[in-house]
PDB file of C-alpha atoms in Angstrom:
ATOM      1  CA  MET G 239      60.559 203.866 152.806  1.00  0.00           C
ATOM      2  CA  ALA G 240      59.638 200.287 151.839  1.00  0.00           C
ATOM      3  CA  SER G 241      57.565 199.800 148.707  1.00  0.00           C
ATOM      4  CA  ARG G 242      54.936 197.954 150.771  1.00  0.00           C
ATOM      5  CA  ASP G 243      54.515 200.934 153.097  1.00  0.00           C
ATOM      6  CA  LEU G 244      54.269 203.292 150.125  1.00  0.00           C
ATOM      7  CA  ALA G 245      51.616 201.108 148.497  1.00  0.00           C
ATOM      8  CA  THR G 246      49.668 201.009 151.777  1.00  0.00           C
ATOM      9  CA  ALA G 247      49.879 204.798 152.060  1.00  0.00           C
ATOM     10  CA  MET G 248      48.601 205.225 148.500  1.00  0.00           C
ATOM     11  CA  VAL G 249      45.646 202.916 149.130  1.00  0.00           C
ATOM     12  CA  PHE G 250      44.673 204.843 152.263  1.00  0.00           C
ATOM     13  CA  LEU G 251      45.177 208.153 150.433  1.00  0.00           C
ATOM     14  CA  VAL G 252      42.915 207.155 147.521  1.00  0.00           C
ATOM     15  CA  GLU G 253      40.222 205.901 149.925  1.00  0.00           C
ATOM     16  CA  THR G 254      40.468 209.104 151.997  1.00  0.00           C
ATOM     17  CA  LEU G 255      40.302 211.460 149.018  1.00  0.00           C
ATOM     18  CA  ALA G 256      37.407 209.539 147.479  1.00  0.00           C
ATOM     19  CA  GLY G 257      35.530 209.611 150.787  1.00  0.00           C
ATOM     20  CA  ILE G 258      36.103 213.323 151.385  1.00  0.00           C
ATOM     21  CA  LEU G 259      35.088 214.233 147.832  1.00  0.00           C
ATOM     22  CA  GLY G 260      32.008 211.978 147.869  1.00  0.00           C
ATOM     23  CA  ASN G 261      30.682 213.144 151.225  1.00  0.00           C
ATOM     24  CA  SER G 262      31.408 216.791 150.364  1.00  0.00           C
ATOM     25  CA  SER G 263      29.445 216.389 147.122  1.00  0.00           C
ATOM     26  CA  LEU G 264      26.517 214.850 148.993  1.00  0.00           C
ATOM     27  CA  LEU G 265      26.496 217.644 151.578  1.00  0.00           C
ATOM     28  CA  LEU G 266      26.598 220.197 148.752  1.00  0.00           C
ATOM     29  CA  HIS G 267      23.663 218.379 147.168  1.00  0.00           C
ATOM     30  CA  TYR G 268      21.557 218.782 150.325  1.00  0.00           C
ATOM     31  CA  LEU G 269      22.663 222.403 150.681  1.00  0.00           C
ATOM     32  CA  ILE G 270      21.495 223.189 147.141  1.00  0.00           C
ATOM     33  CA  LEU G 271      18.201 221.389 147.760  1.00  0.00           C
ATOM     34  CA  TYR G 272      17.686 223.531 150.857  1.00  0.00           C
ATOM     35  CA  PHE G 273      18.328 226.850 149.104  1.00  0.00           C
ATOM     36  CA  THR G 274      16.264 225.907 146.037  1.00  0.00           C
ATOM     37  CA  GLY G 275      13.270 225.096 148.240  1.00  0.00           C
ATOM     38  CA  CYS G 276      13.084 221.428 147.232  1.00  0.00           C
ATOM     39  CA  LYS G 277      10.842 219.277 149.390  1.00  0.00           C
ATOM     40  CA  PHE G 278      12.826 217.007 151.697  1.00  0.00           C
ATOM     41  CA  ARG G 279      11.993 213.362 152.310  1.00  0.00           C
ATOM     42  CA  LEU G 280      11.499 211.811 155.728  1.00  0.00           C
ATOM     43  CA  THR G 281      14.896 210.094 155.565  1.00  0.00           C
ATOM     44  CA  ASP G 282      16.889 213.111 154.319  1.00  0.00           C
ATOM     45  CA  LEU G 283      17.666 214.333 157.845  1.00  0.00           C
ATOM     46  CA  ILE G 284      19.067 210.904 158.736  1.00  0.00           C
ATOM     47  CA  LEU G 285      21.107 210.932 155.536  1.00  0.00           C
ATOM     48  CA  LYS G 286      22.619 214.303 156.487  1.00  0.00           C
ATOM     49  CA  HIS G 287      23.715 212.946 159.866  1.00  0.00           C
ATOM     50  CA  LEU G 288      25.015 209.792 158.179  1.00  0.00           C
ATOM     51  CA  THR G 289      27.041 211.893 155.734  1.00  0.00           C
ATOM     52  CA  VAL G 290      28.554 214.005 158.526  1.00  0.00           C
ATOM     53  CA  ALA G 291      29.407 210.872 160.512  1.00  0.00           C
ATOM     54  CA  ASN G 292      31.003 209.228 157.465  1.00  0.00           C
ATOM     55  CA  ALA G 293      33.049 212.356 156.745  1.00  0.00           C
ATOM     56  CA  LEU G 294      34.330 212.343 160.337  1.00  0.00           C
ATOM     57  CA  VAL G 295      35.222 208.649 160.059  1.00  0.00           C
ATOM     58  CA  ILE G 296      37.270 209.352 156.944  1.00  0.00           C
ATOM     59  CA  LEU G 297      39.006 212.424 158.408  1.00  0.00           C
ATOM     60  CA  SER G 298      39.761 210.887 161.826  1.00  0.00           C
ATOM     61  CA  LYS G 299      41.095 207.589 160.516  1.00  0.00           C
ATOM     62  CA  GLY G 300      42.053 207.920 156.876  1.00  0.00           C
ATOM     63  CA  ILE G 301      44.356 210.939 157.243  1.00  0.00           C
ATOM     64  CA  PRO G 302      46.279 209.703 160.345  1.00  0.00           C
ATOM     65  CA  GLN G 303      46.619 206.212 158.860  1.00  0.00           C
ATOM     66  CA  THR G 304      47.978 207.639 155.604  1.00  0.00           C
ATOM     67  CA  MET G 305      50.516 209.751 157.502  1.00  0.00           C
ATOM     68  CA  ALA G 306      51.582 206.747 159.588  1.00  0.00           C
ATOM     69  CA  ALA G 307      52.031 204.613 156.467  1.00  0.00           C
ATOM     70  CA  LEU G 308      54.292 207.351 155.051  1.00  0.00           C
ATOM     71  CA  GLY G 309      56.574 206.958 158.077  1.00  0.00           C
ATOM     72  CA  MET G 310      55.270 209.736 160.355  1.00  0.00           C
ATOM     73  CA  LYS G 311      54.638 207.696 163.512  1.00  0.00           C
ATOM     74  CA  HIS G 312      54.782 210.362 166.243  1.00  0.00           C
ATOM     75  CA  PHE G 313      52.781 213.279 164.833  1.00  0.00           C
ATOM     76  CA  LEU G 314      50.092 213.030 167.558  1.00  0.00           C
ATOM     77  CA  ASP G 315      50.618 213.593 171.264  1.00  0.00           C
ATOM     78  CA  ASP G 316      48.548 212.048 174.038  1.00  0.00           C
ATOM     79  CA  THR G 317      45.681 214.550 173.679  1.00  0.00           C
ATOM     80  CA  GLY G 318      45.686 214.261 169.895  1.00  0.00           C
ATOM     81  CA  CYS G 319      45.460 210.473 170.033  1.00  0.00           C
ATOM     82  CA  LYS G 320      42.573 210.584 172.480  1.00  0.00           C
ATOM     83  CA  LEU G 321      40.674 213.123 170.366  1.00  0.00           C
ATOM     84  CA  VAL G 322      41.250 211.353 167.046  1.00  0.00           C
ATOM     85  CA  PHE G 323      40.250 207.923 168.366  1.00  0.00           C
ATOM     86  CA  TYR G 324      37.249 209.290 170.256  1.00  0.00           C
ATOM     87  CA  VAL G 325      35.931 211.146 167.192  1.00  0.00           C
ATOM     88  CA  HIS G 326      36.471 208.046 165.063  1.00  0.00           C
ATOM     89  CA  ARG G 327      34.681 205.680 167.448  1.00  0.00           C
ATOM     90  CA  VAL G 328      31.737 208.031 167.981  1.00  0.00           C
ATOM     91  CA  SER G 329      31.301 208.818 164.284  1.00  0.00           C
ATOM     92  CA  ARG G 330      31.676 205.153 163.290  1.00  0.00           C
ATOM     93  CA  ASP G 331      29.005 204.104 165.787  1.00  0.00           C
ATOM     94  CA  VAL G 332      26.747 206.972 164.690  1.00  0.00           C
ATOM     95  CA  SER G 333      27.189 205.765 161.110  1.00  0.00           C
ATOM     96  CA  ILE G 334      26.023 202.286 162.153  1.00  0.00           C
ATOM     97  CA  GLY G 335      23.066 203.669 164.113  1.00  0.00           C
ATOM     98  CA  SER G 336      22.066 206.098 161.347  1.00  0.00           C
ATOM     99  CA  THR G 337      22.110 203.326 158.744  1.00  0.00           C
ATOM    100  CA  CYS G 338      19.840 201.271 160.978  1.00  0.00           C
ATOM    101  CA  LEU G 339      17.478 204.232 161.526  1.00  0.00           C
ATOM    102  CA  LEU G 340      17.508 204.918 157.796  1.00  0.00           C
ATOM    103  CA  SER G 341      16.365 201.432 156.860  1.00  0.00           C
ATOM    104  CA  VAL G 342      13.693 201.303 159.587  1.00  0.00           C
ATOM    105  CA  PHE G 343      12.202 204.733 158.790  1.00  0.00           C
ATOM    106  CA  GLN G 344      12.209 204.003 155.042  1.00  0.00           C
ATOM    107  CA  ALA G 345      10.383 200.730 155.711  1.00  0.00           C
ATOM    108  CA  ILE G 346       7.768 202.685 157.687  1.00  0.00           C
ATOM    109  CA  THR G 347       7.516 205.279 154.903  1.00  0.00           C
ATOM    110  CA  ILE G 348       6.676 202.759 152.158  1.00  0.00           C
ATOM    111  CA  SER G 349       4.498 200.578 154.389  1.00  0.00           C
ATOM    112  CA  PRO G 350       0.914 200.065 153.183  1.00  0.00           C
ATOM    113  CA  THR G 351      -1.706 202.606 154.192  1.00  0.00           C
ATOM    114  CA  CYS G 352      -3.825 200.492 156.480  1.00  0.00           C
ATOM    115  CA  SER G 353      -4.961 200.779 160.074  1.00  0.00           C
ATOM    116  CA  ARG G 354      -2.085 198.663 161.368  1.00  0.00           C
ATOM    117  CA  TRP G 355       0.627 200.889 159.854  1.00  0.00           C
ATOM    118  CA  MET G 356      -1.139 204.253 159.744  1.00  0.00           C
ATOM    119  CA  GLY G 357      -0.213 205.140 163.326  1.00  0.00           C
ATOM    120  CA  LEU G 358       3.497 204.570 162.669  1.00  0.00           C
ATOM    121  CA  LYS G 359       3.405 206.469 159.356  1.00  0.00           C
ATOM    122  CA  VAL G 360       1.846 209.489 161.076  1.00  0.00           C
ATOM    123  CA  LYS G 361       4.139 209.461 164.143  1.00  0.00           C
ATOM    124  CA  ALA G 362       7.427 208.585 162.400  1.00  0.00           C
ATOM    125  CA  PRO G 363       8.274 212.128 161.154  1.00  0.00           C
ATOM    126  CA  LYS G 364       8.018 213.459 164.714  1.00  0.00           C
ATOM    127  CA  TYR G 365      10.770 211.137 165.959  1.00  0.00           C
ATOM    128  CA  VAL G 366      13.356 211.454 163.171  1.00  0.00           C
ATOM    129  CA  ALA G 367      15.180 214.482 164.631  1.00  0.00           C
ATOM    130  CA  SER G 368      15.115 213.199 168.221  1.00  0.00           C
ATOM    131  CA  SER G 369      16.304 209.736 167.118  1.00  0.00           C
ATOM    132  CA  THR G 370      19.341 211.114 165.295  1.00  0.00           C
ATOM    133  CA  ILE G 371      20.291 213.419 168.177  1.00  0.00           C
ATOM    134  CA  LEU G 372      19.856 210.565 170.676  1.00  0.00           C
ATOM    135  CA  CYS G 373      22.121 208.416 168.496  1.00  0.00           C
ATOM    136  CA  TRP G 374      24.924 210.984 168.805  1.00  0.00           C
ATOM    137  CA  ILE G 375      24.451 211.450 172.569  1.00  0.00           C
ATOM    138  CA  LEU G 376      24.398 207.722 173.382  1.00  0.00           C
ATOM    139  CA  ASN G 377      27.496 206.978 171.326  1.00  0.00           C
ATOM    140  CA  MET G 378      29.363 209.913 172.857  1.00  0.00           C
ATOM    141  CA  MET G 379      28.607 208.458 176.289  1.00  0.00           C
ATOM    142  CA  LEU G 380      29.393 204.843 175.386  1.00  0.00           C
ATOM    143  CA  ASN G 381      32.829 205.719 174.008  1.00  0.00           C
ATOM    144  CA  VAL G 382      34.089 207.750 176.966  1.00  0.00           C
ATOM    145  CA  MET G 383      36.440 204.869 177.864  1.00  0.00           C
ATOM    146  CA  VAL G 384      38.402 205.586 174.689  1.00  0.00           C
ATOM    147  CA  LEU G 385      39.602 208.832 176.286  1.00  0.00           C
ATOM    148  CA  VAL G 386      41.072 206.800 179.162  1.00  0.00           C
ATOM    149  CA  ARG G 387      42.686 203.933 177.244  1.00  0.00           C
ATOM    150  CA  VAL G 388      44.225 205.617 174.198  1.00  0.00           C
ATOM    151  CA  THR G 389      47.595 207.355 174.592  1.00  0.00           C
ATOM    152  CA  GLY G 390      50.498 208.522 172.454  1.00  0.00           C
ATOM    153  CA  LYS G 391      53.065 205.904 171.419  1.00  0.00           C
ATOM    154  CA  TRP G 392      55.965 207.692 173.067  1.00  0.00           C
ATOM    155  CA  GLN G 393      54.459 207.280 176.563  1.00  0.00           C
ATOM    156  CA  ASN G 394      54.173 203.494 176.611  1.00  0.00           C
ATOM    157  CA  ASN G 395      57.627 202.063 175.956  1.00  0.00           C
ATOM    158  CA  ASN G 396      57.744 200.139 179.257  1.00  0.00           C
ATOM    159  CA  ILE G 397      54.206 198.725 179.248  1.00  0.00           C
ATOM    160  CA  THR G 398      53.702 195.125 178.136  1.00  0.00           C
ATOM    161  CA  ARG G 399      50.677 193.790 176.240  1.00  0.00           C
ATOM    162  CA  ILE G 400      49.991 197.251 174.854  1.00  0.00           C
ATOM    163  CA  LYS G 401      47.994 197.493 171.633  1.00  0.00           C
ATOM    164  CA  ASP G 402      49.912 199.268 168.899  1.00  0.00           C
ATOM    165  CA  TYR G 403      47.792 201.239 166.406  1.00  0.00           C
ATOM    166  CA  ASP G 404      50.806 202.392 164.362  1.00  0.00           C
ATOM    167  CA  TYR G 405      50.601 206.065 165.403  1.00  0.00           C
ATOM    168  CA  CYS G 406      48.887 205.713 168.807  1.00  0.00           C
ATOM    169  CA  SER G 407      48.608 203.059 171.496  1.00  0.00           C
ATOM    170  CA  ALA G 408      45.920 201.652 173.764  1.00  0.00           C
ATOM    171  CA  MET G 409      46.361 200.650 177.375  1.00  0.00           C
ATOM    172  CA  PRO G 410      45.540 196.980 178.075  1.00  0.00           C
ATOM    173  CA  ARG G 411      42.348 196.007 179.849  1.00  0.00           C
ATOM    174  CA  GLY G 412      41.655 192.921 181.906  1.00  0.00           C
ATOM    175  CA  LYS G 413      40.433 189.846 180.052  1.00  0.00           C
ATOM    176  CA  ILE G 414      37.051 189.964 181.788  1.00  0.00           C
ATOM    177  CA  THR G 415      36.609 193.662 181.005  1.00  0.00           C
ATOM    178  CA  ASP G 416      37.686 193.071 177.417  1.00  0.00           C
ATOM    179  CA  SER G 417      35.237 190.204 177.019  1.00  0.00           C
ATOM    180  CA  LEU G 418      32.336 192.170 178.485  1.00  0.00           C
ATOM    181  CA  TYR G 419      33.096 195.203 176.320  1.00  0.00           C
ATOM    182  CA  ILE G 420      33.378 193.135 173.138  1.00  0.00           C
ATOM    183  CA  ALA G 421      30.179 191.272 174.032  1.00  0.00           C
ATOM    184  CA  LEU G 422      28.334 194.586 174.491  1.00  0.00           C
ATOM    185  CA  LEU G 423      29.543 195.910 171.139  1.00  0.00           C
ATOM    186  CA  LEU G 424      28.766 192.608 169.428  1.00  0.00           C
ATOM    187  CA  PHE G 425      25.251 192.579 170.895  1.00  0.00           C
ATOM    188  CA  ARG G 426      24.650 196.139 169.696  1.00  0.00           C
ATOM    189  CA  ASP G 427      25.910 195.363 166.200  1.00  0.00           C
ATOM    190  CA  VAL G 428      23.834 192.174 165.997  1.00  0.00           C
ATOM    191  CA  VAL G 429      20.690 194.083 167.021  1.00  0.00           C
ATOM    192  CA  PHE G 430      21.336 196.834 164.468  1.00  0.00           C
ATOM    193  CA  VAL G 431      22.142 194.389 161.668  1.00  0.00           C
ATOM    194  CA  GLY G 432      19.069 192.336 162.585  1.00  0.00           C
ATOM    195  CA  LEU G 433      16.853 195.419 162.350  1.00  0.00           C
ATOM    196  CA  MET G 434      18.422 196.343 159.004  1.00  0.00           C
ATOM    197  CA  LEU G 435      17.836 192.866 157.594  1.00  0.00           C
ATOM    198  CA  TRP G 436      14.224 192.878 158.806  1.00  0.00           C
ATOM    199  CA  ALA G 437      13.579 196.321 157.331  1.00  0.00           C
ATOM    200  CA  SER G 438      15.317 195.402 154.063  1.00  0.00           C
ATOM    201  CA  SER G 439      13.306 192.185 153.717  1.00  0.00           C
ATOM    202  CA  PHE G 440      10.109 194.117 154.354  1.00  0.00           C
ATOM    203  CA  MET G 441      11.041 196.758 151.748  1.00  0.00           C
ATOM    204  CA  VAL G 442      11.848 194.091 149.155  1.00  0.00           C
ATOM    205  CA  PHE G 443       8.445 192.488 149.778  1.00  0.00           C
ATOM    206  CA  ILE G 444       6.634 195.841 149.475  1.00  0.00           C
ATOM    207  CA  LEU G 445       8.484 196.773 146.283  1.00  0.00           C
ATOM    208  CA  TYR G 446       7.783 193.392 144.704  1.00  0.00           C
ATOM    209  CA  ARG G 447       4.088 193.559 145.572  1.00  0.00           C
ATOM    210  CA  HIS G 448       3.865 197.144 144.301  1.00  0.00           C
ATOM    211  CA  LYS G 449       5.544 196.151 141.053  1.00  0.00           C
ATOM    212  CA  GLN G 450       3.043 193.363 140.542  1.00  0.00           C
ATOM    213  CA  GLN G 451       0.108 195.702 141.172  1.00  0.00           C
ATOM    214  CA  VAL G 452       1.221 198.500 138.828  1.00  0.00           C
ATOM    215  CA  GLN G 453       2.917 196.427 136.148  1.00  0.00           C
ATOM    216  CA  TYR G 454       0.851 198.086 133.433  1.00  0.00           C
ATOM    217  CA  ILE G 455       2.224 201.510 134.436  1.00  0.00           C
ATOM    218  CA  HIS G 456       5.810 200.310 134.164  1.00  0.00           C
ATOM    219  CA  ALA G 457       5.034 199.043 130.679  1.00  0.00           C
ATOM    220  CA  LEU G 458       4.389 202.666 129.685  1.00  0.00           C
ATOM    221  CA  SER G 459       7.321 204.163 131.565  1.00  0.00           C
ATOM    222  CA  HIS G 460      10.715 202.573 132.173  1.00  0.00           C
ATOM    223  CA  ARG G 461      11.655 205.066 134.888  1.00  0.00           C
ATOM    224  CA  SER G 462      11.219 204.174 138.531  1.00  0.00           C
ATOM    225  CA  SER G 463       9.286 206.456 140.852  1.00  0.00           C
ATOM    226  CA  PRO G 464      11.327 208.659 143.237  1.00  0.00           C
ATOM    227  CA  GLY G 465      10.095 206.624 146.200  1.00  0.00           C
ATOM    228  CA  SER G 466      11.167 203.369 144.585  1.00  0.00           C
ATOM    229  CA  ARG G 467      14.581 204.793 143.703  1.00  0.00           C
ATOM    230  CA  ALA G 468      15.060 206.022 147.272  1.00  0.00           C
ATOM    231  CA  THR G 469      14.119 202.602 148.620  1.00  0.00           C
ATOM    232  CA  GLN G 470      16.456 200.871 146.169  1.00  0.00           C
ATOM    233  CA  SER G 471      19.341 203.133 147.206  1.00  0.00           C
ATOM    234  CA  ILE G 472      18.769 202.306 150.871  1.00  0.00           C
ATOM    235  CA  LEU G 473      18.608 198.585 150.083  1.00  0.00           C
ATOM    236  CA  VAL G 474      21.942 198.767 148.232  1.00  0.00           C
ATOM    237  CA  LEU G 475      23.383 200.899 151.047  1.00  0.00           C
ATOM    238  CA  VAL G 476      22.285 198.468 153.758  1.00  0.00           C
ATOM    239  CA  SER G 477      23.525 195.434 151.787  1.00  0.00           C
ATOM    240  CA  THR G 478      26.926 197.072 151.354  1.00  0.00           C
ATOM    241  CA  PHE G 479      27.020 197.989 155.030  1.00  0.00           C
ATOM    242  CA  VAL G 480      26.116 194.488 156.241  1.00  0.00           C
ATOM    243  CA  LEU G 481      28.822 192.914 154.065  1.00  0.00           C
ATOM    244  CA  LEU G 482      31.557 195.329 155.132  1.00  0.00           C
ATOM    245  CA  CYS G 483      30.399 195.335 158.756  1.00  0.00           C
ATOM    246  CA  SER G 484      30.624 191.536 158.865  1.00  0.00           C
ATOM    247  CA  LEU G 485      34.202 191.600 157.543  1.00  0.00           C
ATOM    248  CA  SER G 486      35.148 194.411 159.923  1.00  0.00           C
ATOM    249  CA  SER G 487      33.608 192.592 162.906  1.00  0.00           C
ATOM    250  CA  ILE G 488      35.611 189.459 162.118  1.00  0.00           C
ATOM    251  CA  LEU G 489      38.831 191.472 162.053  1.00  0.00           C
ATOM    252  CA  GLN G 490      37.907 193.387 165.209  1.00  0.00           C
ATOM    253  CA  PHE G 491      37.187 190.090 166.974  1.00  0.00           C
ATOM    254  CA  SER G 492      40.585 188.794 165.866  1.00  0.00           C
ATOM    255  CA  LEU G 493      42.297 191.954 167.109  1.00  0.00           C
ATOM    256  CA  ALA G 494      40.598 191.687 170.489  1.00  0.00           C
ATOM    257  CA  PHE G 495      41.573 188.080 171.180  1.00  0.00           C
ATOM    258  CA  PHE G 496      44.916 187.608 169.399  1.00  0.00           C
ATOM    259  CA  SER G 497      47.833 187.474 171.829  1.00  0.00           C
ATOM    260  CA  ILE G 498      50.060 189.143 169.218  1.00  0.00           C
ATOM    261  CA  HIS G 499      48.728 192.443 167.959  1.00  0.00           C
ATOM    262  CA  LYS G 500      49.682 192.356 164.267  1.00  0.00           C
ATOM    263  CA  LEU G 501      49.946 195.710 162.479  1.00  0.00           C
ATOM    264  CA  TRP G 502      48.840 194.264 159.132  1.00  0.00           C
ATOM    265  CA  LEU G 503      45.603 193.163 160.814  1.00  0.00           C
ATOM    266  CA  VAL G 504      45.091 196.675 162.196  1.00  0.00           C
ATOM    267  CA  LYS G 505      45.658 198.189 158.740  1.00  0.00           C
ATOM    268  CA  ALA G 506      43.321 195.700 157.039  1.00  0.00           C
ATOM    269  CA  SER G 507      40.635 196.415 159.631  1.00  0.00           C
ATOM    270  CA  THR G 508      41.051 200.169 159.170  1.00  0.00           C
ATOM    271  CA  LEU G 509      40.903 199.872 155.383  1.00  0.00           C
ATOM    272  CA  ILE G 510      37.683 197.830 155.437  1.00  0.00           C
ATOM    273  CA  ALA G 511      36.142 200.104 158.087  1.00  0.00           C
ATOM    274  CA  GLY G 512      36.768 203.079 155.788  1.00  0.00           C
ATOM    275  CA  CYS G 513      35.165 201.475 152.732  1.00  0.00           C
ATOM    276  CA  PHE G 514      31.549 202.140 153.727  1.00  0.00           C
ATOM    277  CA  PRO G 515      32.029 205.870 154.510  1.00  0.00           C
ATOM    278  CA  ALA G 516      33.867 206.259 151.198  1.00  0.00           C
ATOM    279  CA  ILE G 517      31.389 204.290 149.043  1.00  0.00           C
ATOM    280  CA  SER G 518      28.037 205.277 150.577  1.00  0.00           C
ATOM    281  CA  PRO G 519      27.766 208.842 149.126  1.00  0.00           C
ATOM    282  CA  TYR G 520      28.191 207.519 145.578  1.00  0.00           C
ATOM    283  CA  ILE G 521      25.464 204.931 146.133  1.00  0.00           C
ATOM    284  CA  LEU G 522      23.072 207.579 147.435  1.00  0.00           C
ATOM    285  CA  MET G 523      23.834 210.107 144.677  1.00  0.00           C
ATOM    286  CA  SER G 524      23.554 207.547 141.877  1.00  0.00           C
ATOM    287  CA  TYR G 525      19.981 206.700 142.916  1.00  0.00           C
ATOM    288  CA  ASP G 526      18.807 210.231 143.792  1.00  0.00           C
ATOM    289  CA  SER G 527      16.931 211.806 140.877  1.00  0.00           C
ATOM    290  CA  ARG G 528      17.066 215.174 142.660  1.00  0.00           C
ATOM    291  CA  VAL G 529      20.846 215.524 142.197  1.00  0.00           C
ATOM    292  CA  PRO G 530      21.132 218.930 140.487  1.00  0.00           C
ATOM    293  CA  THR G 531      23.437 219.771 137.626  1.00  0.00           C
ATOM    294  CA  HIS G 532      25.487 221.933 140.036  1.00  0.00           C
ATOM    295  CA  CYS G 533      26.766 218.749 141.682  1.00  0.00           C
ATOM    296  CA  LEU G 534      27.640 216.908 138.467  1.00  0.00           C
ATOM    297  CA  PRO G 535      31.236 218.197 138.165  1.00  0.00           C
ATOM    298  CA  LEU G 536      32.035 217.084 141.703  1.00  0.00           C
ATOM    299  CA  ILE G 537      30.322 213.720 141.220  1.00  0.00           C
ATOM    300  CA  ILE G 538      32.153 213.042 137.946  1.00  0.00           C
ATOM    301  CA  ALA G 539      35.482 214.022 139.504  1.00  0.00           C
ATOM    302  CA  ALA G 540      34.788 211.845 142.541  1.00  0.00           C
ATOM    303  CA  LYS G 541      33.930 208.819 140.446  1.00  0.00           C
ATOM    304  CA  SER G 542      37.057 209.352 138.346  1.00  0.00           C
ATOM    305  CA  SER G 543      39.216 209.396 141.484  1.00  0.00           C
ATOM    306  CA  VAL G 544      37.649 206.127 142.676  1.00  0.00           C
ATOM    307  CA  LEU G 545      38.305 204.451 139.322  1.00  0.00           C
TER     308      LEU G 545
END
């Protein structure tokens, strides 16, 4: 095995282990909160779905990519490739949608109590569960084409212009179909990122105005309120997502329109796409004052593995 392939495998392995440990710790955190009777926030349900989606992203992409980098190219058959890619696409898109929902609902939560916002603040809790379920259903429907296009590598030796994903392959589409599909995904991502930026800007404005109004309270106490810490965590989460999503979109655009499908570009895209699911649980746990002492060993071990 070449040293470059071994180094690539180690990078994917570290990212995968860090992501699994982080998301497992966060799920354990919510499980302990449930059994201890702690009051849940409006956004906690979205965060649970986001954590599950991120864990699926890590498992469906990180583990196969690590195995492929170690030289195991044909460990998945046709059905396995379809299932792995479908789960990855659905969970990745759910992660994007959940992050957007998270920022929007948090913006509604901290909005001022006035007649213009009161209606949204009252109705928002009723739509959290249905919004997250709808996010899963829509993305499961939108990614059905993955089940048709993706196949095992061993079946496509005689097909030209096939896209090689190292351990699986994808059947080529027509240029018009490719362009329409990419345009649809790009439009969706632009809408979601636009909503996140709007919600983040609104939250920054609300936090700044609140800080100005209660400056005398902060002079007595250096600790932020739980609501402020939750908002700050979502702002950091959204900022991280927008940065990584922009880099991933650039690479995905390059993959879609390059005549030569370069494996290093596929690996770089996969590595960047896995960064957000691996990093996000640590961001959320570091800002959550409700993290119990039961989770501390897992959190410390997870941070040590990242470092």
